[in-house]
XYZ file of C-alpha atoms in Angstrom:
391
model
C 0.000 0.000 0.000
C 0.930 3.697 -0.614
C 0.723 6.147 2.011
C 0.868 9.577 2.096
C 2.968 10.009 4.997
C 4.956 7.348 7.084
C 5.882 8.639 10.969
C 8.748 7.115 12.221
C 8.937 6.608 16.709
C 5.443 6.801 17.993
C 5.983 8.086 21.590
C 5.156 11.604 22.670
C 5.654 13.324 19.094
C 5.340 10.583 17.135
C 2.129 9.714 18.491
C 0.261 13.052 18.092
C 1.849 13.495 15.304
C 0.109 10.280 13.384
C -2.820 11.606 15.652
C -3.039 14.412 14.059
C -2.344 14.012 10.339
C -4.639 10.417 10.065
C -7.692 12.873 11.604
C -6.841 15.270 8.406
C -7.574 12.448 6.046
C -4.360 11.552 5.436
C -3.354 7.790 4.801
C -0.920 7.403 7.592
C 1.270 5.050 8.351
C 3.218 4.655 11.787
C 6.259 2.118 12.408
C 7.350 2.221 15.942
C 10.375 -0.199 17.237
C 8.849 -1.345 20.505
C 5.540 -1.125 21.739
C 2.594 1.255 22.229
C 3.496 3.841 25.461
C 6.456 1.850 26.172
C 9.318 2.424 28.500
C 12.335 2.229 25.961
C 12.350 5.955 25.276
C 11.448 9.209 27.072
C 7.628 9.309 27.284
C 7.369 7.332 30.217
C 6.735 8.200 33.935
C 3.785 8.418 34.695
C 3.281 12.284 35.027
C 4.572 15.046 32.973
C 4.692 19.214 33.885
C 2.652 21.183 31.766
C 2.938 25.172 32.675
C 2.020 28.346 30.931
C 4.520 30.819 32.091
C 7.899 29.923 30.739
C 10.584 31.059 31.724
C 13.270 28.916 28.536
C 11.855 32.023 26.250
C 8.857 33.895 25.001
C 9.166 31.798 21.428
C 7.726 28.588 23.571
C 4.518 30.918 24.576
C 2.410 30.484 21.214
C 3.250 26.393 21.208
C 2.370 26.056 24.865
C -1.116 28.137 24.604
C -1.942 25.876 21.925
C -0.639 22.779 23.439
C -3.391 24.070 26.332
C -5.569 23.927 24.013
C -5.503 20.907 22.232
C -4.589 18.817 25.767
C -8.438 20.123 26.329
C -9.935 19.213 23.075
C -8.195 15.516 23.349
C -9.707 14.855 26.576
C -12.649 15.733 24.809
C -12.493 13.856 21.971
C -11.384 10.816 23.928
C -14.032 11.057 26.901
C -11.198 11.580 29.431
C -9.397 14.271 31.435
C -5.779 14.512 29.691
C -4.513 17.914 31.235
C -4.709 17.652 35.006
C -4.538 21.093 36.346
C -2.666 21.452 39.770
C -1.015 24.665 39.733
C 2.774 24.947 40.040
C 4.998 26.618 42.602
C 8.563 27.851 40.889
C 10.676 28.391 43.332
C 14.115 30.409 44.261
C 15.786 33.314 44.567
C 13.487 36.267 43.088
C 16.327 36.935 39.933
C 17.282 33.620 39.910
C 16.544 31.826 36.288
C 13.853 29.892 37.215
C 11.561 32.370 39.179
C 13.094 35.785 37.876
C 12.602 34.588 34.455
C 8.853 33.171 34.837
C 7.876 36.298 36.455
C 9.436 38.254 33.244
C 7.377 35.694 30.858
C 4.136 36.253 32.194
C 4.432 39.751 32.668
C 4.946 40.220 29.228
C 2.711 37.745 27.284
C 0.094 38.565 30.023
C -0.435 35.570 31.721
C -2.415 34.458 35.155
C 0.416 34.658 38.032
C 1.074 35.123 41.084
C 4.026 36.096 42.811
C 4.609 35.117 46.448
C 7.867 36.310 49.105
C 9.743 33.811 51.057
C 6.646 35.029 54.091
C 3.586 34.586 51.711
C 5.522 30.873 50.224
C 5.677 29.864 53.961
C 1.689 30.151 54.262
C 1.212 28.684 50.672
C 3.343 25.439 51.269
C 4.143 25.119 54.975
C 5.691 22.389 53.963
C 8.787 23.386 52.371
C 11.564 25.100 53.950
C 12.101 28.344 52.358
C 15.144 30.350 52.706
C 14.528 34.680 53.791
C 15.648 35.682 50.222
C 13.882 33.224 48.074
C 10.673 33.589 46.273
C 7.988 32.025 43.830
C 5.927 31.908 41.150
C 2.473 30.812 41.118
C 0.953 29.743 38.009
C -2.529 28.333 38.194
C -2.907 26.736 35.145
C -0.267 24.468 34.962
C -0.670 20.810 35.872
C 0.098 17.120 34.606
C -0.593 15.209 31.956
C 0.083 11.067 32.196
C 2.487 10.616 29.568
C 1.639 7.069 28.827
C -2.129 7.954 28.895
C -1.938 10.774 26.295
C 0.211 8.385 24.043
C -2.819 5.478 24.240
C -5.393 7.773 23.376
C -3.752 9.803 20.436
C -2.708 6.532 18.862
C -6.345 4.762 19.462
C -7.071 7.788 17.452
C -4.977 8.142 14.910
C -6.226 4.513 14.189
C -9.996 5.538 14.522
C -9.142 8.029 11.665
C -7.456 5.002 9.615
C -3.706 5.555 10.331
C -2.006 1.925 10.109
C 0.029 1.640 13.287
C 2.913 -0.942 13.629
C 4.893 -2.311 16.538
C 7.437 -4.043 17.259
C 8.630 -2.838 13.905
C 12.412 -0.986 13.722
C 13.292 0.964 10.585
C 16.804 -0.351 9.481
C 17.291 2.412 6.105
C 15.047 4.561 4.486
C 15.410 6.894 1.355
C 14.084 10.174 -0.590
C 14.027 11.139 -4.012
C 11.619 13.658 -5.899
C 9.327 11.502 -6.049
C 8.383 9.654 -2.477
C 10.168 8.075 0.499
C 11.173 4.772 0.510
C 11.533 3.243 4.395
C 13.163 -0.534 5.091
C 12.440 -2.627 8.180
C 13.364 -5.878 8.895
C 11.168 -7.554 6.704
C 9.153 -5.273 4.275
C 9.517 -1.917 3.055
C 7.004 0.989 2.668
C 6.283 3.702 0.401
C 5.045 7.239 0.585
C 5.044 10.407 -0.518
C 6.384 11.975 2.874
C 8.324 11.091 5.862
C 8.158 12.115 9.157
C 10.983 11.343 11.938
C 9.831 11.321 15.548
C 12.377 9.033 17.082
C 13.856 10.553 19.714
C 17.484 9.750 21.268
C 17.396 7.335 18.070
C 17.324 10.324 15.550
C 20.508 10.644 15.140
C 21.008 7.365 13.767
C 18.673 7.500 11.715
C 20.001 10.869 10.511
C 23.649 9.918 9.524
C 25.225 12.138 7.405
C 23.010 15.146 8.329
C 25.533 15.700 11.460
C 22.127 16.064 13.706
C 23.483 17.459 16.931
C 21.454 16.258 19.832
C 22.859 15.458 23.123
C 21.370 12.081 24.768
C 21.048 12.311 28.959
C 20.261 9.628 30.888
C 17.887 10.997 33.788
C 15.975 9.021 36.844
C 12.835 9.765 38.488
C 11.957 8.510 41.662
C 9.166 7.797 44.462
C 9.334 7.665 47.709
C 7.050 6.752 49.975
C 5.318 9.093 52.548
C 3.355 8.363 56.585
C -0.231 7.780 55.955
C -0.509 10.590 58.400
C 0.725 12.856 56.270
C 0.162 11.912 52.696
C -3.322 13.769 52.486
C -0.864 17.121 52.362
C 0.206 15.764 49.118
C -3.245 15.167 47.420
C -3.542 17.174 44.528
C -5.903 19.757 46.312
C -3.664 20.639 48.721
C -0.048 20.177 47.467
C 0.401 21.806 43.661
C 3.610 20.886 41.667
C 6.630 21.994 43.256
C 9.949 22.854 41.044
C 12.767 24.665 43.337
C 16.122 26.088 41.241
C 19.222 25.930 43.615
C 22.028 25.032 41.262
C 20.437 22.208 39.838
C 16.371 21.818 39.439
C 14.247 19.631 42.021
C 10.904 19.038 41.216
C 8.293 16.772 43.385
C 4.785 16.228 42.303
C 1.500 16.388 43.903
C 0.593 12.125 44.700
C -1.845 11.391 41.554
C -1.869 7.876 42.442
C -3.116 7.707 46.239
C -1.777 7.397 49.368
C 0.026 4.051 48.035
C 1.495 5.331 45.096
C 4.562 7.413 46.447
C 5.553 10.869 46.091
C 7.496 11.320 42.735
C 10.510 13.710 42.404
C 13.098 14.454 39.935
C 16.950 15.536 40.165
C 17.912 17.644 36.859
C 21.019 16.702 36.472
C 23.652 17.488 33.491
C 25.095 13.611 32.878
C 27.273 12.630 29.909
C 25.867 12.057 26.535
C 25.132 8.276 25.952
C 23.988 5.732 23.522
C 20.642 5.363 23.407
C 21.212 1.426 23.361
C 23.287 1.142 25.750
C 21.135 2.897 28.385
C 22.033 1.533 31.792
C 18.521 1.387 33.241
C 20.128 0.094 36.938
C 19.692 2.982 39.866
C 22.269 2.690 42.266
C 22.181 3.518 45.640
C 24.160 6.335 45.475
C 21.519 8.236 43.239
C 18.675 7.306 45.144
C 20.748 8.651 48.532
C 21.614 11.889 46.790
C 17.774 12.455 46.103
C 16.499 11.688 49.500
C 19.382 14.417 51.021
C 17.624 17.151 48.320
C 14.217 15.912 48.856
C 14.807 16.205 52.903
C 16.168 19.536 52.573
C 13.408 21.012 50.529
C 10.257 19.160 52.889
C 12.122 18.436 55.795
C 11.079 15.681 58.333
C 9.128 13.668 55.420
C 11.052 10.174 56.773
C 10.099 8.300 53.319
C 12.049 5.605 51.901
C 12.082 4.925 48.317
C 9.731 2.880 46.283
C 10.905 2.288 42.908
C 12.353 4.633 39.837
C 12.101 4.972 36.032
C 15.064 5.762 34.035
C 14.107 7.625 30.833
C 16.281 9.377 28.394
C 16.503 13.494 27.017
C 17.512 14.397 23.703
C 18.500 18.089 23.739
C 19.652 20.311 21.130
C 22.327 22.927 21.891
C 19.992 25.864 22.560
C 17.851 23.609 24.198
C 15.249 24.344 21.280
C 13.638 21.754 19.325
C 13.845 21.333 15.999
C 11.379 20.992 13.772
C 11.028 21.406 10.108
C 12.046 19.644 6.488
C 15.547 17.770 6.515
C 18.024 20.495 5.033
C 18.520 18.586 1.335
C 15.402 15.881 1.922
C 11.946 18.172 1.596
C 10.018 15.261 1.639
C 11.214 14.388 5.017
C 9.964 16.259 8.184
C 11.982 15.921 11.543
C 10.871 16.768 15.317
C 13.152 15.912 17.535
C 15.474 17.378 20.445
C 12.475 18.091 22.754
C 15.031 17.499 26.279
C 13.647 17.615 29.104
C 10.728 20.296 28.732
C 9.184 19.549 25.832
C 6.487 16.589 26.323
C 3.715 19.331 26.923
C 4.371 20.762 23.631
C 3.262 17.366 21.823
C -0.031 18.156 20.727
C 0.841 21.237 19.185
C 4.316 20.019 17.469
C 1.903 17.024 16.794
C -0.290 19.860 14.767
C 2.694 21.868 13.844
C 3.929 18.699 11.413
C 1.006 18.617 10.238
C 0.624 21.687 8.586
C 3.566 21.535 7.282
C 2.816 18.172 5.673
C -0.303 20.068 4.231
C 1.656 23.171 3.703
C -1.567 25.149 5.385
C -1.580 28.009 7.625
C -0.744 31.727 6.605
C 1.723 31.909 9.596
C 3.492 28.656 8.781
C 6.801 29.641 8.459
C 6.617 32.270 11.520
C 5.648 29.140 13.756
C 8.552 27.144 12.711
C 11.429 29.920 12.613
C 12.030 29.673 16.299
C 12.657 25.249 15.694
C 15.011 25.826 12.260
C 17.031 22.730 12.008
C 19.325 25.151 9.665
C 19.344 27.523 12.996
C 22.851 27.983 13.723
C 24.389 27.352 17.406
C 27.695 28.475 18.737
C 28.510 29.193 15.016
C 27.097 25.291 12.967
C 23.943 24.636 11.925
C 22.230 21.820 13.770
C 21.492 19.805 10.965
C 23.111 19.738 7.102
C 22.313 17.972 3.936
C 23.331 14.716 3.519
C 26.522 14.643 0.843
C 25.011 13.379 -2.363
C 26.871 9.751 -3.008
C 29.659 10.093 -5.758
């Protein structure tokens, strides 16, 4: 069979991506190398951040309204409540990156905030300890979406729209002329007349010769149990998402899953690129004892010992941008990748984003992909070339 457009990695972008080009019509097919909302990649964890007020740059504002947006009008579509909204608490000093920069953001694009001193903090979250010269942001409309849940429903329907999803199915070469896209898996191959590549800490691979310059992190999240007598404080009433920036971002999450289901919470930390299969998916002890000292510190007196922990992978670009657009040299051949650590709230939108630009629709187009160029230079190279032509 023919398709119009094959996507390529069907996690987070690849997922709303098919979504959202098999609901246009299109004949879509998706080949995906493990299996549907798996745990081999980076949309995994149970819960994912979703704010408004950004404080990585003013460009992500437009994506993340409509990301908003279209988290709402899945969970509509699909009879179920995708975006969870908690609230977040941003926390640090006042001109500090994480707060002073969040304030700036919603100042300017006019967003709902709220802006609390170390004294005000103290009544908000009694909970945390809170230094005299730190601050926070408030911003009530962020919350958390289930990554594996929004991956389920977009593909269940992407496949009620007709796209053709395959598991279990890795892409070992694929081509493009004038004329179509050619992709080769183990044991078939598959034609189209466009190509979209969603595959994540993979991409690169799959992107030899186009010197694609993401950097793969491995990064752990972890639970930890908390009293009975205190875990109602961590309901998602009473405890909003909690991200503080001292050196290195902490973030713990309000407990989604019950009294029984642990208290998640996340070291950011800046590890050495890896390979993507060679992931060592072992925690050690020493990781899960430097957690529980920065988890102490920041709600002292909790006294929880840890439950379990997922190990997922980010695949950043060099401005920490994503990048989004045709292959420099291939313009049958769409990429969106290098989405790091921030960018699983964006998925609906890049999700829409692709296609458009597979339709070539919408009068702002190319003002909506500037900011994601994967011709955008950093620290003086582009982050993606043409291919050489073969001799």
């Amino acid at each position: 069979m023919h398709h119009d457009v094959i996507v390529i990695g069907l996690g987070g972008v690849g997922s709303a991506a098919a979504c959202a080009l098999a609901r246009r019509g299109l004949r879509v097919l998706g080949l995906e190398a493990a299996g549907p909302a798996n745990e081999v990649g980076s949309s995994h964890g149970g819960s994912r951040i979703v704010r408004m007020a950004y404080a990585e740059g003013a460009e992500f504002v437009p994506l993340l309204q409509r990301s908003h947006a279209l988290w709402d009008a899945l969970g509509a579509a699909s009879g179920e409540t995708l975006l969870r909204r908690t609230g977040i608490l941003l926390i640090g000093r006042p001109d500090g990156f994480v707060v002073g920069d969040t304030l700036r953001c919603a100042r300017d694009a006019g967003l709902a905030h709220e802006f609390l001193d170390a004294a005000a903090l103290r009544r908000r979250s009694p909970l945390s300890a809170v230094p005299d010269d730190w601050g926070a942001v408030f911003d009530p409309r962020a919350g958390l979406v289930s990554p594996e849940h929004a991956v389920r429903t977009q593909l269940r329907l992407a496949e009620e729209a007709g796209a053709r999803l395959q598991f279990g199915t890795g892409v070992r070469a694929w081509s493009a002329g004038p004329h179509g896209v050619v992709v080769r898996t183990d044991g078939a191959s598959f034609q189209a007349d466009r190509l979209v590549l969603c595959a994540g800490a993979w991409a690169p691979g799959l992107l030899a010769g186009h010197g694609l310059r993401l950097k793969v992190q491995r990064q752990v999240q972890h639970w930890f149990d908390i009293p009975a007598a205190r875990a109602a404080a961590f309901a998602p009433g009473n405890f909003p998402i909690h991200v503080w920036d001292d050196r290195q971002l902490f973030y713990a999450m309000p407990m989604i899953d019950g009294p029984g289901g642990g208290l998640k919470c996340c070291l950011e930390l800046d590890p050495p690129a890896i390979d993507p299969d060679r992931l060592d998916r072992a925690i050690s002890a020493a990781e899960i004892a430097q957690v529980q000292s920065v988890l102490e510190a920041r709600l002292p007196g909790l006294g929880g010992r840890w439950l379990r922990g997922a190990v997922c992978m980010y695949a950043a670009s060099a401005d920490n941008r994503f990048i989004i657009g045709a292959l420099p040299g291939s313009p049958r051949t769409i990429i969106a990748s290098g989405l790091g650590g921030h960018g699983f709230k964006f998925t609906p939108a890049i999700g829409e984003l692709v296609a458009d630009l597979v339709a070539g629709q919408g009068e702002d187009l190319a003002a909506r992909l500037a900011p994601f160029d994967p011709l955008r230079r950093v620290d003086g190279a582009a982050l993606c070339h043409a291919a050489p032509r073969p001799a």
